[in-house]
CSV table of C-alpha atoms in Angstrom, one decimal:
chain,number,residue,atom,x,y,z
A,1,UNK,CA,0.0,0.0,0.0
A,2,UNK,CA,1.4,3.4,-1.0
A,3,UNK,CA,0.9,6.1,1.5
A,4,UNK,CA,0.5,9.8,0.6
A,5,UNK,CA,3.5,12.0,1.2
A,6,UNK,CA,2.9,14.6,3.9
A,7,UNK,CA,2.9,18.2,2.6
A,8,UNK,CA,6.0,20.2,3.6
A,9,UNK,CA,8.2,17.1,4.2
A,10,UNK,CA,11.2,16.0,2.2
A,11,UNK,CA,11.4,12.6,0.5
A,12,UNK,CA,14.4,11.5,2.5
A,13,UNK,CA,13.8,13.4,5.7
A,14,UNK,CA,10.5,12.1,7.0
A,15,UNK,CA,10.8,13.5,10.5
A,16,UNK,CA,12.1,17.0,9.6
A,17,UNK,CA,9.8,19.6,7.9
A,18,UNK,CA,11.2,21.6,5.0
A,19,UNK,CA,12.0,25.3,5.4
A,20,UNK,CA,9.5,27.8,4.1
A,21,UNK,CA,11.8,28.9,1.2
A,22,UNK,CA,11.9,25.3,-0.1
A,23,UNK,CA,8.2,24.6,0.1
A,24,UNK,CA,5.8,25.2,-2.8
A,25,UNK,CA,3.9,28.3,-1.6
A,26,UNK,CA,0.3,28.5,-2.9
A,27,UNK,CA,-2.0,31.2,-1.6
A,28,UNK,CA,-5.6,30.5,-2.6
A,29,UNK,CA,-7.7,31.5,0.3
A,30,UNK,CA,-11.3,30.2,0.5
A,31,UNK,CA,-12.6,32.8,2.8
A,32,UNK,CA,-13.4,36.5,2.7
A,33,UNK,CA,-12.5,39.1,5.4
A,34,UNK,CA,-14.1,42.5,5.3
A,35,UNK,CA,-12.8,45.6,7.1
A,36,UNK,CA,-15.6,47.6,8.8
A,37,UNK,CA,-15.5,51.4,8.9
A,38,UNK,CA,-15.6,52.1,12.7
A,39,UNK,CA,-15.2,55.9,13.4
A,40,UNK,CA,-16.2,55.3,17.1
A,41,UNK,CA,-13.1,53.1,17.8
A,42,UNK,CA,-9.6,54.5,18.6
A,43,UNK,CA,-7.0,54.6,15.8
A,44,UNK,CA,-5.2,51.4,17.0
A,45,UNK,CA,-8.3,49.3,16.8
A,46,UNK,CA,-9.9,47.7,13.7
A,47,UNK,CA,-12.9,45.5,13.2
A,48,UNK,CA,-13.5,42.8,10.6
A,49,UNK,CA,-16.2,40.5,9.4
A,50,UNK,CA,-14.7,37.0,9.3
A,51,UNK,CA,-16.0,33.5,8.6
A,52,UNK,CA,-17.7,31.6,11.5
A,53,UNK,CA,-14.9,29.0,11.5
A,54,UNK,CA,-12.2,31.6,11.8
A,55,UNK,CA,-10.4,31.7,15.2
A,56,UNK,CA,-8.1,34.2,16.9
A,57,UNK,CA,-4.9,32.4,15.9
A,58,UNK,CA,-6.0,32.5,12.3
A,59,UNK,CA,-6.7,36.2,12.5
A,60,UNK,CA,-3.3,36.9,14.1
A,61,UNK,CA,-1.5,34.9,11.5
A,62,UNK,CA,-3.5,36.4,8.6
A,63,UNK,CA,-2.7,40.0,9.7
A,64,UNK,CA,1.0,39.2,10.2
A,65,UNK,CA,1.6,37.3,6.9
A,66,UNK,CA,-0.6,39.4,4.6
A,67,UNK,CA,-0.2,42.9,5.9
A,68,UNK,CA,2.8,42.6,8.3
A,69,UNK,CA,0.7,44.0,11.2
A,70,UNK,CA,1.5,42.9,14.7
A,71,UNK,CA,-1.6,42.3,16.8
A,72,UNK,CA,-1.7,42.7,20.6
A,73,UNK,CA,-5.2,41.5,21.5
A,74,UNK,CA,-8.2,40.1,19.6
A,75,UNK,CA,-11.9,40.1,20.7
A,76,UNK,CA,-14.5,38.0,18.8
A,77,UNK,CA,-18.3,38.2,18.8
A,78,UNK,CA,-20.9,36.2,16.9
A,79,UNK,CA,-23.8,38.4,15.9
A,80,UNK,CA,-27.1,36.5,15.6
A,81,UNK,CA,-29.4,37.6,12.9
A,82,UNK,CA,-33.1,38.4,13.4
A,83,UNK,CA,-35.8,35.9,12.4
A,84,UNK,CA,-37.3,36.8,9.0
A,85,UNK,CA,-39.9,35.4,6.7
A,86,UNK,CA,-39.1,34.3,3.2
A,87,UNK,CA,-41.0,36.6,0.8
A,88,UNK,CA,-42.0,34.7,-2.3
A,89,UNK,CA,-42.6,36.8,-5.3
A,90,UNK,CA,-42.0,39.9,-3.2
A,91,UNK,CA,-45.2,39.5,-1.2
A,92,UNK,CA,-44.9,40.3,2.5
A,93,UNK,CA,-46.5,37.9,5.0
A,94,UNK,CA,-46.0,34.8,3.0
A,95,UNK,CA,-43.4,32.0,3.2
A,96,UNK,CA,-41.8,30.1,6.1
A,97,UNK,CA,-39.9,31.7,8.9
A,98,UNK,CA,-36.1,31.5,8.8
A,99,UNK,CA,-33.1,32.8,10.6
A,100,UNK,CA,-30.3,34.1,8.3
A,101,UNK,CA,-26.7,32.9,8.9
A,102,UNK,CA,-25.0,34.5,11.8
A,103,UNK,CA,-22.1,36.9,11.3
A,104,UNK,CA,-18.8,36.9,13.2
A,105,UNK,CA,-16.9,40.0,14.1
A,106,UNK,CA,-13.3,40.4,15.3
A,107,UNK,CA,-11.8,43.5,16.9
A,108,UNK,CA,-8.1,43.6,16.9
A,109,UNK,CA,-5.7,45.9,18.7
A,110,UNK,CA,-2.6,46.9,16.7
A,111,UNK,CA,0.8,48.2,17.7
A,112,UNK,CA,0.6,51.0,15.1
A,113,UNK,CA,-2.4,53.3,14.6
A,114,UNK,CA,-4.5,53.0,11.4
A,115,UNK,CA,-6.6,56.0,10.1
A,116,UNK,CA,-9.3,55.4,7.5
A,117,UNK,CA,-8.9,57.4,4.3
A,118,UNK,CA,-11.5,60.0,3.4
A,119,UNK,CA,-14.5,58.5,1.5
A,120,UNK,CA,-14.8,59.5,-2.1
A,121,UNK,CA,-17.2,62.3,-2.9
A,122,UNK,CA,-18.3,60.9,-6.2
A,123,UNK,CA,-19.0,57.4,-7.5
A,124,UNK,CA,-18.4,58.2,-11.2
A,125,UNK,CA,-15.0,56.4,-11.3
A,126,UNK,CA,-16.7,53.1,-10.3
A,127,UNK,CA,-19.8,53.5,-12.6
A,128,UNK,CA,-22.1,53.0,-9.7
A,129,UNK,CA,-25.1,54.7,-11.4
A,130,UNK,CA,-24.8,52.4,-14.5
A,131,UNK,CA,-24.6,49.4,-12.2
A,132,UNK,CA,-27.8,50.2,-10.4
A,133,UNK,CA,-29.6,51.2,-13.6
A,134,UNK,CA,-28.8,47.9,-15.2
A,135,UNK,CA,-29.8,46.0,-12.1
A,136,UNK,CA,-33.2,47.9,-12.0
A,137,UNK,CA,-33.7,47.2,-15.7
A,138,UNK,CA,-33.0,43.5,-15.3
A,139,UNK,CA,-35.4,43.2,-12.3
A,140,UNK,CA,-38.2,45.0,-14.2
A,141,UNK,CA,-37.6,42.8,-17.2
A,142,UNK,CA,-37.8,39.6,-15.1
A,143,UNK,CA,-40.9,40.9,-13.4
A,144,UNK,CA,-42.6,41.7,-16.7
A,145,UNK,CA,-42.1,38.2,-18.1
A,146,UNK,CA,-42.9,36.4,-14.8
A,147,UNK,CA,-46.2,34.6,-14.1
A,148,UNK,CA,-47.2,37.1,-11.4
A,149,UNK,CA,-47.3,40.0,-13.9
A,150,UNK,CA,-50.7,38.9,-15.2
A,151,UNK,CA,-52.3,39.9,-11.8
A,152,UNK,CA,-50.7,43.3,-11.6
A,153,UNK,CA,-51.6,46.5,-13.3
A,154,UNK,CA,-49.3,47.7,-16.1
A,155,UNK,CA,-47.8,50.8,-14.5
A,156,UNK,CA,-45.8,51.9,-17.5
A,157,UNK,CA,-48.8,51.7,-19.8
A,158,UNK,CA,-50.9,53.7,-17.3
A,159,UNK,CA,-48.4,56.5,-17.1
A,160,UNK,CA,-48.2,56.7,-20.9
A,161,UNK,CA,-52.0,56.9,-21.3
A,162,UNK,CA,-52.2,59.5,-18.5
A,163,UNK,CA,-49.6,61.7,-20.2
A,164,UNK,CA,-51.3,61.5,-23.5
A,165,UNK,CA,-54.7,62.4,-22.0
A,166,UNK,CA,-53.2,65.3,-20.2
A,167,UNK,CA,-51.6,66.7,-23.4
A,168,UNK,CA,-54.9,66.4,-25.2
A,169,UNK,CA,-56.8,68.2,-22.5
A,170,UNK,CA,-54.2,71.0,-22.3
A,171,UNK,CA,-54.1,71.4,-26.1
A,172,UNK,CA,-50.5,70.4,-26.5
A,173,UNK,CA,-51.4,67.6,-28.9
A,174,UNK,CA,-54.1,67.1,-31.4
A,175,UNK,CA,-56.0,63.8,-31.6
A,176,UNK,CA,-55.7,61.9,-34.9
A,177,UNK,CA,-56.6,58.3,-35.8
A,178,UNK,CA,-53.8,55.8,-35.7
A,179,UNK,CA,-53.6,55.3,-39.4
A,180,UNK,CA,-53.5,59.1,-40.0
A,181,UNK,CA,-50.9,59.6,-37.3
A,182,UNK,CA,-48.7,56.9,-39.0
A,183,UNK,CA,-49.1,58.7,-42.4
A,184,UNK,CA,-50.9,55.8,-44.1
A,185,UNK,CA,-52.6,56.3,-47.4
A,186,UNK,CA,-55.7,54.4,-48.5
A,187,UNK,CA,-57.2,54.2,-51.9
A,188,UNK,CA,-60.7,53.5,-50.6
A,189,UNK,CA,-63.1,56.2,-51.5
A,190,UNK,CA,-64.6,56.3,-48.0
A,191,UNK,CA,-61.2,57.4,-46.5
A,192,UNK,CA,-60.0,59.8,-49.2
A,193,UNK,CA,-61.3,62.8,-47.2
A,194,UNK,CA,-59.3,61.7,-44.2
A,195,UNK,CA,-56.1,61.0,-46.1
A,196,UNK,CA,-53.0,63.0,-45.2
A,197,UNK,CA,-52.1,65.4,-48.0
A,198,UNK,CA,-48.5,65.8,-49.0
A,199,UNK,CA,-46.6,68.4,-51.0
A,200,UNK,CA,-48.8,70.9,-52.9
A,201,UNK,CA,-52.0,69.2,-51.9
A,202,UNK,CA,-51.3,69.9,-48.2
A,203,UNK,CA,-53.1,73.3,-48.4
A,204,UNK,CA,-56.2,72.1,-50.3
A,205,UNK,CA,-59.3,71.1,-48.4
A,206,UNK,CA,-60.6,67.6,-48.6
A,207,UNK,CA,-63.5,66.9,-50.9
A,208,UNK,CA,-66.8,68.1,-49.3
A,209,UNK,CA,-68.9,65.4,-50.9
A,210,UNK,CA,-68.3,61.8,-51.3
A,211,UNK,CA,-70.2,59.3,-53.5
A,212,UNK,CA,-73.1,58.1,-51.5
A,213,UNK,CA,-72.9,54.7,-53.1
A,214,UNK,CA,-69.5,54.2,-51.7
A,215,UNK,CA,-70.2,55.3,-48.1
A,216,UNK,CA,-73.9,54.5,-47.5
A,217,UNK,CA,-74.6,50.8,-47.4
A,218,UNK,CA,-78.4,51.5,-47.4
A,219,UNK,CA,-78.1,53.5,-50.6
A,220,UNK,CA,-76.4,50.6,-52.4
A,221,UNK,CA,-79.0,48.2,-51.2
A,222,UNK,CA,-81.8,50.5,-52.4
A,223,UNK,CA,-80.2,50.8,-55.9
A,224,UNK,CA,-79.8,47.1,-56.2
A,225,UNK,CA,-83.4,46.3,-55.1
A,226,UNK,CA,-86.3,47.3,-57.4
A,227,UNK,CA,-89.6,48.6,-56.3
A,228,UNK,CA,-92.8,46.5,-56.8
A,229,UNK,CA,-94.2,49.1,-59.2
A,230,UNK,CA,-91.3,48.9,-61.6
A,231,UNK,CA,-90.9,45.1,-61.4
A,232,UNK,CA,-92.7,43.2,-64.1
A,233,UNK,CA,-95.6,41.1,-63.0
A,234,UNK,CA,-95.0,37.5,-62.8
A,235,UNK,CA,-98.6,36.5,-62.6
A,236,UNK,CA,-101.0,36.6,-65.5
């Protein structure tokens, strides 16, 4: 049976570990540590969000090897989250109760003071506005094509209709039929007087009279049908 070789040990020196400069150094951390802005703490104190399995020895070693900071004392605290309810489809009051994962904080005391830099006055360098606009557009698009959209009122359509009605009442816009607003031309005699004139014909008025046979269905029926007086007698 072949046994696995211990990491950090030489092939011929089983009982003696290799020096650090002879080992294969691979730094691929599987955790995230976030520094918290704490203006209420003294300059020699700093606070971090760390994983739940992180201990004080790991924190001391991390600060020394990554940043070269000597740590005097460390205090840890597990912050339990409030009980919340899962909101399905964004509806409050629905879904099972749950407690989010707890967060662990560590406050360290350093030998040298650390002062937070001034926060940036503008977020233009990070394109923060574009990020939130794209996120808002994506959420609205997902909401539009979701199954719950059929039970909700179309807010965008409502606002568009409201604006159009307000412009018509205030006289800012003139009402026209859809085909006329699109500039469509019809060859039908009934729609010639409503057709949009172009070029030299724009100043002329539309025809005042239209053939009654083309517009009145009753007239066409009366012309096709014959009166009893004019019809020849079929009886002898």
